[in-house]
Amino acid sequence: MTKHIPLSVLELVGISENQTVKEALEASMDNAELVDHLGFKRLWFAEHHNTKNLASSATSQLIAMAAARTKNIRVGSGGIMLPNHSPLQLAENFGTTAQLYPGRIDLGLGRAPGTDQKTSQLITRSDSDAQTFANSIFDLMGWFSDEGLGNSVPVTSTVGTGTNIPIWVLGSSINGASIAGQLGLPYSIATHFAPDDYKQKIDMYRSTFKTDAPTSQIDEPYVMAGINVVVAPTDEEAEKIWTTTIQMMRDMHTGQQRKLQPPVDPEELGSEEQRKMMESMFSIKAVGSPETVRNKLEAFTEETGADELIIVTYAYDPEKRKQSMELLADLWF
């Protein structure tokens, strides 16, 4: 039997058609309490902008709110899009939270805008090239260190000093994998929405990993891989819940802005071939009964050699998502 590696949750704060933003945020915090109680290792919040069906734009605030509502689970970003932010302000935001919840805060960083081109122009963005990214990470480490000074400038964040917040690199490309390896940092690969050539990307990360980089925080490569998960009592019920995600993907492909839609019978979404085409972006998934999901998660663990999995679950009904989390914990922990 495949060893069950740690399991974490990626939260995007989905907004269903029948919900207000406030209700979606409240459901997200309820889910934080649940996954903490169930024994998941991490709860990470993504950064997205100008997306009608997601409320995960103020990532730092969501992390602080979730940390306040939980006791044991690590809470962090999956991720913060670093070029959208001032590194010093990030050090201050995350440092403040880490002072209040020591040993529980993670900082996962990416280089993408997390939005469309028009919206990205409204965000003050710095260069997203690899060297600027690495320099900013080096400064963040300085601000989180016991000395509390940026490595390029003798400026302190004050609140970040001594927090030693772990930093992760997020990536969906070969280039991102190489950057994570060269920086000597743990790597979270976005297989849940960028499944192509994922083995090649993981191999690239491991082959380029440097323990002697000035930014290195770990002694050997560490991979967290993303996967879409829906668990229900039967395969049929899980597949129906999954149709909410298929509709979301169809909206993405057509440019339609809608909240998360209620489930429909899979046949209503076109032929099996058409559904597979819509699902191509989210083809890394474990959807089904507990036995089905356990087998798929074990197979994915074996294929990737991942050290940890991070799961993404969209559901129109918060109770169905709660059910999925509970069933998943029962089959895995």
XYZ file of C-alpha atoms in Angstrom, residues 44-239:
196
model
C -3.401 27.904 1.854
C -5.265 30.787 0.214
C -4.754 31.714 -3.437
C -4.612 35.228 -4.901
C -7.089 36.049 -7.692
C -8.462 39.347 -8.975
C -11.456 40.350 -11.126
C -13.029 36.902 -10.820
C -16.761 36.888 -10.124
C -16.805 33.369 -8.681
C -13.849 33.709 -6.277
C -13.336 35.956 -3.233
C -9.642 35.242 -2.603
C -8.191 38.610 -3.603
C -7.099 39.937 -0.168
C -4.977 36.885 0.593
C -3.052 38.243 3.595
C -6.287 39.207 5.351
C -7.844 35.794 4.720
C -4.782 34.094 6.193
C -4.974 36.212 9.342
C -8.715 35.526 9.678
C -8.240 31.772 9.255
C -5.329 31.672 11.695
C -7.567 33.322 14.286
C -10.250 30.668 13.767
C -7.924 27.623 13.942
C -5.535 26.039 16.428
C -3.086 23.627 14.804
C -3.139 23.805 11.024
C -0.479 25.820 9.187
C -2.042 28.724 7.281
C -0.450 30.444 4.302
C -0.550 31.626 0.724
C -0.851 29.402 -2.292
C 0.139 31.845 -3.374
C 0.904 35.490 -3.109
C 1.819 36.829 -6.559
C 5.020 38.588 -5.540
C 5.234 41.142 -8.415
C 1.826 42.482 -7.287
C 3.207 43.494 -3.893
C 5.913 45.455 -2.157
C 8.197 42.850 -0.531
C 8.599 45.052 2.558
C 4.838 45.353 2.998
C 4.550 41.572 2.610
C 7.147 41.154 5.346
C 5.127 43.485 7.564
C 1.773 41.793 6.826
C 2.999 38.226 7.240
C 5.335 39.155 10.085
C 2.433 40.651 12.053
C 0.345 37.499 11.580
C 3.282 35.242 12.444
C 3.899 37.164 15.676
C 0.333 36.390 16.739
C 0.361 32.769 15.495
C 4.030 31.672 15.740
C 5.128 28.553 13.881
C 1.928 28.335 11.839
C 2.355 30.753 8.902
C 3.686 29.884 5.403
C 4.512 32.236 2.546
C 4.051 30.669 -0.888
C 5.128 32.954 -3.737
C 4.414 33.008 -7.460
C 5.271 35.314 -10.355
C 2.014 35.309 -12.356
C -0.437 38.250 -12.164
C -3.331 36.136 -10.872
C -5.730 37.975 -13.166
C -6.354 39.253 -16.685
C -4.115 41.758 -18.455
C -6.465 44.716 -18.007
C -6.754 44.178 -14.253
C -3.025 43.578 -13.858
C -2.451 47.081 -15.237
C -4.404 48.454 -12.253
C -2.099 46.635 -9.831
C 1.305 48.143 -9.142
C 3.503 45.388 -10.488
C 7.276 45.085 -10.374
C 9.349 42.995 -12.771
C 8.482 39.314 -12.768
C 11.857 38.144 -14.091
C 13.680 35.414 -12.182
C 16.452 37.648 -10.782
C 14.064 40.263 -9.348
C 11.983 37.438 -7.877
C 15.071 35.889 -6.248
C 16.275 39.249 -4.904
C 12.890 39.935 -3.314
C 12.891 36.502 -1.669
C 16.387 37.128 -0.322
C 15.198 40.403 1.212
C 12.124 38.728 2.717
C 14.350 36.149 4.366
C 16.392 38.955 5.844
C 13.317 40.661 7.232
C 12.089 37.356 8.738
C 15.511 36.505 10.213
C 16.640 37.051 13.785
C 18.585 40.132 12.615
C 15.481 41.495 10.861
C 17.270 43.419 8.103
C 16.723 43.226 4.367
C 19.683 41.704 2.549
C 19.916 44.442 -0.090
C 19.086 47.427 2.140
C 19.612 48.041 5.895
C 15.891 48.461 6.566
C 13.878 46.487 9.106
C 10.266 45.367 8.962
C 10.308 45.215 12.797
C 7.287 42.890 13.067
C 8.871 40.254 10.804
C 12.051 39.994 12.870
C 12.612 36.532 14.296
C 9.520 34.971 12.716
C 11.598 32.884 10.241
C 8.533 32.270 8.061
C 9.113 29.384 5.611
C 9.034 30.475 1.969
C 7.788 28.282 -0.887
C 7.993 28.787 -4.639
C 4.833 28.070 -6.628
C 5.076 27.142 -10.274
C 3.201 25.809 -13.285
C 6.055 25.832 -15.825
C 9.479 24.318 -16.413
C 11.002 27.721 -15.729
C 9.198 27.990 -12.397
C 10.425 24.540 -11.386
C 14.004 25.498 -12.221
C 13.744 28.724 -10.209
C 12.467 26.827 -7.163
C 15.345 24.364 -7.438
C 18.037 26.982 -7.893
C 16.733 28.931 -4.888
C 16.841 25.773 -2.737
C 13.237 26.203 -1.601
C 10.254 23.831 -1.338
C 8.230 23.671 -4.559
C 4.448 23.634 -4.908
C 3.558 22.528 -8.433
C 0.215 23.649 -9.862
C -0.739 20.288 -11.333
C -4.365 20.983 -10.392
C -4.657 23.473 -13.295
C -1.464 22.949 -15.342
C -1.179 19.161 -15.749
C 1.011 19.044 -18.856
C 4.497 17.536 -18.460
C 4.273 17.588 -14.685
C 6.819 14.780 -14.288
C 9.306 16.739 -16.371
C 8.749 19.825 -14.203
C 9.269 17.872 -10.984
C 12.423 16.270 -12.419
C 13.670 19.748 -13.371
C 13.126 20.989 -9.823
C 14.949 18.051 -8.270
C 17.849 18.145 -10.739
C 18.471 21.882 -10.265
C 18.033 21.912 -6.483
C 20.845 23.734 -4.650
C 21.396 23.387 -0.923
C 24.134 26.042 -0.999
C 22.041 28.853 -2.542
C 21.884 31.964 -0.314
C 18.102 31.551 -0.268
C 18.123 27.823 0.566
C 15.951 26.845 3.545
C 15.864 23.044 3.251
C 18.478 20.281 2.840
C 16.774 18.326 0.061
C 13.991 18.841 -2.517
C 10.428 18.919 -1.229
C 7.479 18.739 -3.623
C 3.842 19.541 -2.913
C 1.568 18.645 -5.841
C -1.936 20.027 -6.456
C -4.922 17.831 -7.303
C -8.665 18.449 -7.667
C -10.734 16.322 -5.280
C -14.419 15.635 -4.736
C -15.464 12.772 -2.456
C -19.054 11.589 -2.064
C -20.687 8.323 -0.945
C -20.888 7.123 -4.589
C -19.012 7.779 -7.817
C -22.221 9.047 -9.414
C -22.880 11.628 -6.712
C -19.285 12.861 -6.814
C -19.375 13.186 -10.608
